[in-house]
Amino acid sequence: MNKNTTVLLAAVLVFAAALTIVLYLYPAFNLNPISTSNTNQSANTAALTNQADLSDFLGKYGFYSNTSLSAYYQVPANNEMIINCNYGIEPFYYNIPAILAIENITTYEAYTNISTDVGEYTLCIIDPTLPYCSYINDSLYNFTMKFMNYSTAYALYNSTASTYYEAYDSIESAPDSVSSSAFFSPLLYDVSVLNSTNQSSESSVVSSLIKLQQIPQYILDLSNGTVETDPIYLPVPFQYEIYYYPLKEACNSSLTVFNLISNINNFETQTYYNIYSSAGADVTNICINDSSNSCKQSELNDLNISFYVQRQVS
């Protein structure tokens, strides 16, 4: 086994074992999302647009400073879509498997279709009650079978299976309390799916790739201001990367979406709206203001952004 993989998996065993203790000691309803004493305001914080809307939003969802929202979710240089307050996804083109044959469809149309399907499917992994979850699997399968040939599908299957079998081998010797924990249940499920795949059949290979469940990246924002991050994330081909914030209380009476926009240009080119447009989502677009992503009034208006918040400066 690759040495780096072994080290990472050893670290994640420790993280998984500690997770249960942390969740017990820090139940979500007792947590302040981030300590005021650990929030550093930017020296050049500008006057906020739509201050009343911002204040109402922060109060409703348990944040109480201009920088605490972006600090809590560890917003990266790219954009993050927060789902139901305690999950995040990154809808980026490079997560989507290569599609070879375009036929009578433009590249833009193909990209829009597959990115929307992948996005909807990722949301269904987080919230299976959404209205399109009953058919999105079939839609993703049909699109992929049309535009991906067997050799591409099998190469994707082979590389994915190799990673997951290595991960599985590393936990076999772990104590049952760790290897059988909920943290590793997606991995155990995925191995069973891979084992049942008919590798000579493109249909079986594609179906298995779509069925796989990722281990999301766990992020623990503790009340003392420290952040513990799961050292390993096991991706799957047909889902966007998922972040999970187990200490944040869910707000999912209906689909709630915060688009945290730290790259205006990227947000303009993604198909965010298509992902949740048929789900009746409560959507708030929020610009993350910093030296590389200036949130101008014109952009706030053009992209239907409600307000901006300042990125925390360390």
Short mmCIF file of C-alpha atoms in Angstrom, two decimals:
data_model
loop_
_atom_site.label_atom_id
_atom_site.label_comp_id
_atom_site.label_asym_id
_atom_site.label_seq_id
_atom_site.Cartn_x
_atom_site.Cartn_y
_atom_site.Cartn_z
CA MET A 1 0.00 0.00 0.00
CA ASN A 2 1.14 3.53 -0.75
CA LYS A 3 2.95 4.92 2.32
CA ASN A 4 1.11 8.25 2.20
CA THR A 5 -2.22 6.47 2.00
CA THR A 6 -1.30 4.35 5.02
CA VAL A 7 -0.38 7.40 7.07
CA LEU A 8 -3.56 9.21 6.11
CA LEU A 9 -5.75 6.24 6.91
CA ALA A 10 -4.04 5.77 10.24
CA ALA A 11 -4.80 9.40 10.99
CA VAL A 12 -8.43 9.04 10.00
CA LEU A 13 -8.80 6.06 12.35
CA VAL A 14 -7.73 8.32 15.18
CA PHE A 15 -10.10 11.03 13.98
CA ALA A 16 -13.02 8.61 13.75
CA ALA A 17 -12.36 7.27 17.22
CA ALA A 18 -12.19 10.80 18.63
CA LEU A 19 -15.28 11.97 16.79
CA THR A 20 -17.71 10.14 19.07
CA ILE A 21 -16.07 11.65 22.14
CA VAL A 22 -16.11 15.15 20.65
CA LEU A 23 -19.78 14.92 19.67
CA TYR A 24 -20.61 13.76 23.18
CA LEU A 25 -18.67 16.58 24.85
CA TYR A 26 -19.82 19.29 22.44
CA PRO A 27 -23.49 18.71 21.53
CA ALA A 28 -24.58 21.05 18.75
CA PHE A 29 -27.28 22.83 20.71
CA ASN A 30 -24.75 23.91 23.37
CA LEU A 31 -22.30 25.44 20.90
CA ASN A 32 -21.78 29.00 19.87
CA PRO A 33 -20.76 28.69 16.21
CA ILE A 34 -17.57 30.69 16.73
CA SER A 35 -16.15 32.59 19.66
CA THR A 36 -16.18 36.39 19.36
CA SER A 37 -12.74 36.54 20.94
CA ASN A 38 -11.36 34.50 18.04
CA THR A 39 -12.92 36.61 15.29
CA ASN A 40 -10.47 39.08 13.78
CA GLN A 41 -12.14 41.85 11.83
CA SER A 42 -10.37 43.02 8.70
CA ALA A 43 -8.78 46.42 9.10
CA ASN A 44 -10.39 47.65 5.89
CA THR A 45 -13.91 46.33 6.44
CA ALA A 46 -16.24 48.44 4.34
CA ALA A 47 -19.79 49.49 5.17
CA LEU A 48 -22.03 46.50 4.57
CA THR A 49 -24.69 46.49 1.91
CA ASN A 50 -28.21 45.68 3.13
CA GLN A 51 -27.21 45.73 6.80
CA ALA A 52 -30.70 44.88 8.02
CA ASP A 53 -30.84 41.77 5.82
CA LEU A 54 -27.37 40.73 6.98
CA SER A 55 -28.25 41.22 10.64
CA ASP A 56 -31.47 39.23 10.28
CA PHE A 57 -29.66 36.42 8.48
CA LEU A 58 -26.83 36.13 11.00
CA GLY A 59 -29.26 36.12 13.91
CA LYS A 60 -31.54 33.52 12.33
CA TYR A 61 -28.73 31.06 11.67
CA GLY A 62 -26.63 31.58 14.79
CA PHE A 63 -23.82 33.85 13.61
CA TYR A 64 -23.16 37.16 15.25
CA SER A 65 -20.35 38.95 13.42
CA ASN A 66 -19.43 40.08 9.95
CA THR A 67 -16.64 37.51 9.63
CA SER A 68 -18.03 34.58 11.60
CA LEU A 69 -19.99 33.07 8.70
CA SER A 70 -17.03 32.64 6.36
CA ALA A 71 -14.78 31.65 9.26
CA TYR A 72 -17.11 28.91 10.48
CA TYR A 73 -17.49 27.27 7.09
CA GLN A 74 -13.78 27.60 6.24
CA VAL A 75 -14.78 29.06 2.88
CA PRO A 76 -12.05 28.19 0.35
CA ALA A 77 -10.72 30.32 -2.49
CA ASN A 78 -13.52 28.90 -4.61
CA ASN A 79 -17.23 28.96 -3.84
CA GLU A 80 -19.14 26.79 -1.39
CA MET A 81 -22.83 25.96 -1.35
CA ILE A 82 -24.07 25.39 2.22
CA ILE A 83 -26.99 22.97 2.40
CA ASN A 84 -29.34 22.92 5.40
CA CYS A 85 -26.71 24.69 7.53
CA ASN A 86 -24.53 21.67 8.30
CA TYR A 87 -23.38 20.42 4.88
CA GLY A 88 -21.36 22.10 2.16
CA ILE A 89 -20.60 21.20 -1.46
CA GLU A 90 -18.30 22.66 -4.11
CA PRO A 91 -19.90 22.57 -7.57
CA PHE A 92 -16.84 22.67 -9.85
CA TYR A 93 -16.31 21.40 -13.35
CA TYR A 94 -13.17 19.44 -12.48
CA ASN A 95 -15.13 17.06 -10.24
CA ILE A 96 -17.15 15.86 -13.22
CA PRO A 97 -15.87 12.76 -15.08
CA ALA A 98 -14.72 13.27 -18.65
CA ILE A 99 -17.43 12.90 -21.27
CA LEU A 100 -16.03 11.86 -24.64
CA ALA A 101 -18.73 11.82 -27.32
CA ILE A 102 -20.64 15.06 -27.76
CA GLU A 103 -22.67 14.19 -30.90
CA ASN A 104 -25.45 16.69 -31.65
CA ILE A 105 -25.02 18.76 -28.51
CA THR A 106 -22.73 21.67 -27.75
CA THR A 107 -19.99 21.39 -25.17
CA TYR A 108 -21.77 24.03 -23.09
CA GLU A 109 -25.04 22.08 -23.16
CA ALA A 110 -23.27 18.84 -22.23
CA TYR A 111 -21.46 20.52 -19.36
CA THR A 112 -24.63 22.22 -18.13
CA ASN A 113 -26.56 18.93 -18.19
CA ILE A 114 -23.95 16.82 -16.43
CA SER A 115 -23.07 19.47 -13.85
CA THR A 116 -26.75 19.90 -13.01
CA ASP A 117 -27.29 16.14 -12.70
CA VAL A 118 -24.21 15.73 -10.52
CA GLY A 119 -25.31 18.66 -8.36
CA GLU A 120 -28.85 17.35 -7.94
CA TYR A 121 -27.55 13.90 -7.14
CA THR A 122 -25.18 15.31 -4.52
CA LEU A 123 -28.06 17.18 -2.88
CA CYS A 124 -30.05 13.94 -2.83
CA ILE A 125 -27.23 12.24 -0.94
CA ILE A 126 -27.60 14.98 1.68
CA ASP A 127 -31.40 15.23 1.57
CA PRO A 128 -33.13 12.22 -0.06
CA THR A 129 -36.58 13.83 0.33
CA LEU A 130 -36.01 16.35 -2.47
CA PRO A 131 -38.51 16.07 -5.35
CA TYR A 132 -36.06 15.02 -8.06
CA CYS A 133 -34.38 12.24 -6.07
CA SER A 134 -36.71 9.55 -7.45
CA TYR A 135 -35.42 9.97 -11.00
CA ILE A 136 -32.03 11.70 -10.83
CA ASN A 137 -30.15 8.37 -10.68
CA ASP A 138 -31.74 7.28 -13.96
CA SER A 139 -31.08 10.68 -15.55
CA LEU A 140 -27.41 10.54 -14.58
CA TYR A 141 -27.11 6.94 -15.80
CA ASN A 142 -28.75 7.64 -19.18
CA PHE A 143 -26.61 10.72 -19.82
CA THR A 144 -23.40 8.92 -18.91
CA MET A 145 -24.18 5.83 -20.99
CA LYS A 146 -24.81 8.09 -23.97
CA PHE A 147 -21.66 10.20 -23.71
CA MET A 148 -19.03 8.00 -22.05
CA ASN A 149 -17.51 4.94 -23.73
CA TYR A 150 -16.57 1.70 -21.98
CA SER A 151 -12.81 2.29 -21.82
CA THR A 152 -13.30 5.65 -20.08
CA ALA A 153 -15.87 4.24 -17.69
CA TYR A 154 -13.68 1.26 -16.83
CA ALA A 155 -10.58 3.42 -16.26
CA LEU A 156 -12.63 5.55 -13.86
CA TYR A 157 -13.95 2.42 -12.15
CA ASN A 158 -10.49 0.87 -11.85
CA SER A 159 -8.87 3.95 -10.27
CA THR A 160 -11.80 4.42 -7.88
CA ALA A 161 -11.83 0.76 -6.86
CA SER A 162 -8.08 0.79 -6.20
CA THR A 163 -8.44 3.71 -3.78
CA TYR A 164 -11.39 2.20 -1.95
CA TYR A 165 -9.88 -1.28 -1.64
CA GLU A 166 -6.72 0.24 -0.13
CA ALA A 167 -8.85 2.15 2.35
CA TYR A 168 -10.85 -0.96 3.19
CA ASP A 169 -7.72 -3.05 3.73
CA SER A 170 -6.41 -0.48 6.18
CA ILE A 171 -9.44 -0.67 8.49
CA GLU A 172 -9.79 -4.44 8.56
CA SER A 173 -7.30 -4.64 11.42
CA ALA A 174 -8.89 -1.76 13.32
CA PRO A 175 -11.03 -2.42 16.43
CA ASP A 176 -14.62 -3.30 15.59
CA SER A 177 -15.85 -0.19 17.38
CA VAL A 178 -13.94 1.90 14.84
CA SER A 179 -14.27 -0.07 11.61
CA SER A 180 -18.01 -0.61 12.13
CA SER A 181 -18.72 3.00 13.07
CA ALA A 182 -21.05 5.20 11.04
CA PHE A 183 -18.01 7.10 9.83
CA PHE A 184 -16.89 4.12 7.74
CA SER A 185 -20.32 2.88 6.65
CA PRO A 186 -20.04 4.53 3.18
CA LEU A 187 -16.72 2.74 2.62
CA LEU A 188 -18.17 -0.65 3.61
CA TYR A 189 -21.15 -0.04 1.33
CA ASP A 190 -18.91 0.99 -1.57
CA VAL A 191 -16.75 -2.11 -1.29
CA SER A 192 -19.86 -4.29 -1.50
CA VAL A 193 -20.98 -2.38 -4.61
CA LEU A 194 -17.55 -2.75 -6.24
CA ASN A 195 -17.45 -6.46 -5.43
CA SER A 196 -20.79 -7.03 -7.15
CA THR A 197 -19.83 -5.16 -10.35
CA ASN A 198 -19.64 -7.01 -13.65
CA GLN A 199 -16.47 -5.37 -14.94
CA SER A 200 -17.03 -6.54 -18.51
CA SER A 201 -20.32 -4.66 -18.71
CA GLU A 202 -20.33 -0.90 -19.23
CA SER A 203 -23.85 -0.72 -17.82
CA SER A 204 -22.79 -2.48 -14.61
CA VAL A 205 -19.64 -0.35 -14.29
CA VAL A 206 -21.52 2.93 -14.74
CA SER A 207 -24.31 1.85 -12.38
CA SER A 208 -21.78 1.00 -9.69
CA LEU A 209 -19.90 4.28 -10.09
CA ILE A 210 -23.14 6.21 -9.64
CA LYS A 211 -24.17 4.18 -6.58
CA LEU A 212 -20.96 4.88 -4.65
CA GLN A 213 -21.20 6.96 -1.49
CA GLN A 214 -18.36 9.27 -0.48
CA ILE A 215 -16.91 9.76 2.97
CA PRO A 216 -17.40 13.52 3.34
CA GLN A 217 -14.80 15.74 4.90
CA TYR A 218 -15.76 16.28 8.54
CA ILE A 219 -15.04 19.74 9.97
CA LEU A 220 -15.41 20.36 13.70
CA ASP A 221 -15.55 24.01 14.77
CA LEU A 222 -15.22 23.82 18.54
CA SER A 223 -16.48 26.42 20.99
CA ASN A 224 -12.94 27.34 22.02
CA GLY A 225 -12.22 28.60 18.49
CA THR A 226 -10.16 25.62 17.29
CA VAL A 227 -11.01 23.67 14.16
CA GLU A 228 -10.47 19.93 13.72
CA THR A 229 -10.60 18.65 10.13
CA ASP A 230 -10.86 15.05 9.03
CA PRO A 231 -7.48 14.25 7.40
CA ILE A 232 -9.01 12.17 4.63
CA TYR A 233 -11.78 12.59 2.12
CA LEU A 234 -12.73 9.69 -0.15
CA PRO A 235 -14.39 11.06 -3.30
CA VAL A 236 -16.71 9.34 -5.73
CA PRO A 237 -16.96 10.16 -9.44
CA PHE A 238 -20.55 11.40 -9.74
CA GLN A 239 -20.90 13.65 -6.70
CA TYR A 240 -19.41 17.00 -5.81
CA GLU A 241 -17.19 17.09 -2.75
CA ILE A 242 -19.23 17.20 0.46
CA TYR A 243 -18.19 18.90 3.69
CA TYR A 244 -19.99 17.93 6.89
CA TYR A 245 -20.21 20.18 9.96
CA PRO A 246 -21.60 17.81 12.62
CA LEU A 247 -21.53 20.42 15.37
CA LYS A 248 -23.77 22.82 13.46
CA GLU A 249 -27.48 22.36 14.05
CA ALA A 250 -29.38 21.45 10.90
CA CYS A 251 -32.00 23.83 9.50
CA ASN A 252 -33.76 21.54 7.06
CA SER A 253 -37.50 21.97 7.53
CA SER A 254 -37.20 22.83 3.83
CA LEU A 255 -34.17 23.00 1.54
CA THR A 256 -32.00 25.90 2.73
CA VAL A 257 -29.09 27.06 0.56
CA PHE A 258 -26.40 29.66 1.27
CA ASN A 259 -24.18 30.33 -1.74
CA LEU A 260 -20.92 31.59 -0.22
CA ILE A 261 -19.25 33.30 -3.16
CA SER A 262 -15.53 33.86 -2.83
CA ASN A 263 -14.96 33.85 -6.60
CA ILE A 264 -17.42 36.08 -8.45
CA ASN A 265 -16.22 34.99 -11.90
CA ASN A 266 -16.62 31.32 -11.03
CA PHE A 267 -20.12 31.87 -9.68
CA GLU A 268 -21.15 33.56 -12.94
CA THR A 269 -20.20 30.49 -14.97
CA GLN A 270 -21.59 27.70 -12.78
CA THR A 271 -25.10 26.29 -13.05
CA TYR A 272 -25.96 26.74 -9.39
CA TYR A 273 -29.56 27.74 -10.02
CA ASN A 274 -30.32 24.58 -12.03
CA ILE A 275 -29.22 22.38 -9.13
CA TYR A 276 -31.95 23.54 -6.75
CA SER A 277 -34.44 25.38 -8.99
CA SER A 278 -37.07 22.63 -8.88
CA ALA A 279 -36.71 21.98 -5.15
CA GLY A 280 -38.36 25.09 -3.77
CA ALA A 281 -35.15 26.09 -1.98
CA ASP A 282 -34.74 29.08 0.31
CA VAL A 283 -31.61 30.58 -1.28
CA THR A 284 -29.35 33.38 -0.06
CA ASN A 285 -26.41 34.49 -2.21
CA ILE A 286 -23.59 35.94 -0.08
CA CYS A 287 -20.40 37.51 -1.40
CA ILE A 288 -17.20 36.86 0.61
CA ASN A 289 -15.28 40.14 0.46
CA ASP A 290 -11.48 40.15 0.48
CA SER A 291 -8.56 41.54 -1.51
CA SER A 292 -9.03 38.99 -4.31
CA ASN A 293 -12.83 39.12 -4.47
CA SER A 294 -14.08 42.67 -4.23
CA CYS A 295 -17.86 42.67 -3.83
CA LYS A 296 -18.98 45.67 -5.86
CA GLN A 297 -22.51 47.02 -5.76
CA SER A 298 -23.02 46.27 -9.47
CA GLU A 299 -22.11 42.61 -8.92
CA LEU A 300 -24.37 42.36 -5.90
CA ASN A 301 -27.26 43.47 -8.09
CA ASP A 302 -26.39 41.51 -11.24
CA LEU A 303 -25.97 38.18 -9.42
CA ASN A 304 -28.87 38.63 -6.98
CA ILE A 305 -26.49 38.76 -4.01
CA SER A 306 -28.24 39.79 -0.79
CA PHE A 307 -25.20 41.19 1.03
CA TYR A 308 -21.55 40.56 1.59
CA VAL A 309 -19.51 39.50 4.60
CA GLN A 310 -15.84 40.00 5.27
CA ARG A 311 -13.42 37.10 5.16
CA GLN A 312 -11.68 36.61 8.50
CA VAL A 313 -8.07 37.76 8.47
CA SER A 314 -5.77 35.61 10.64
#
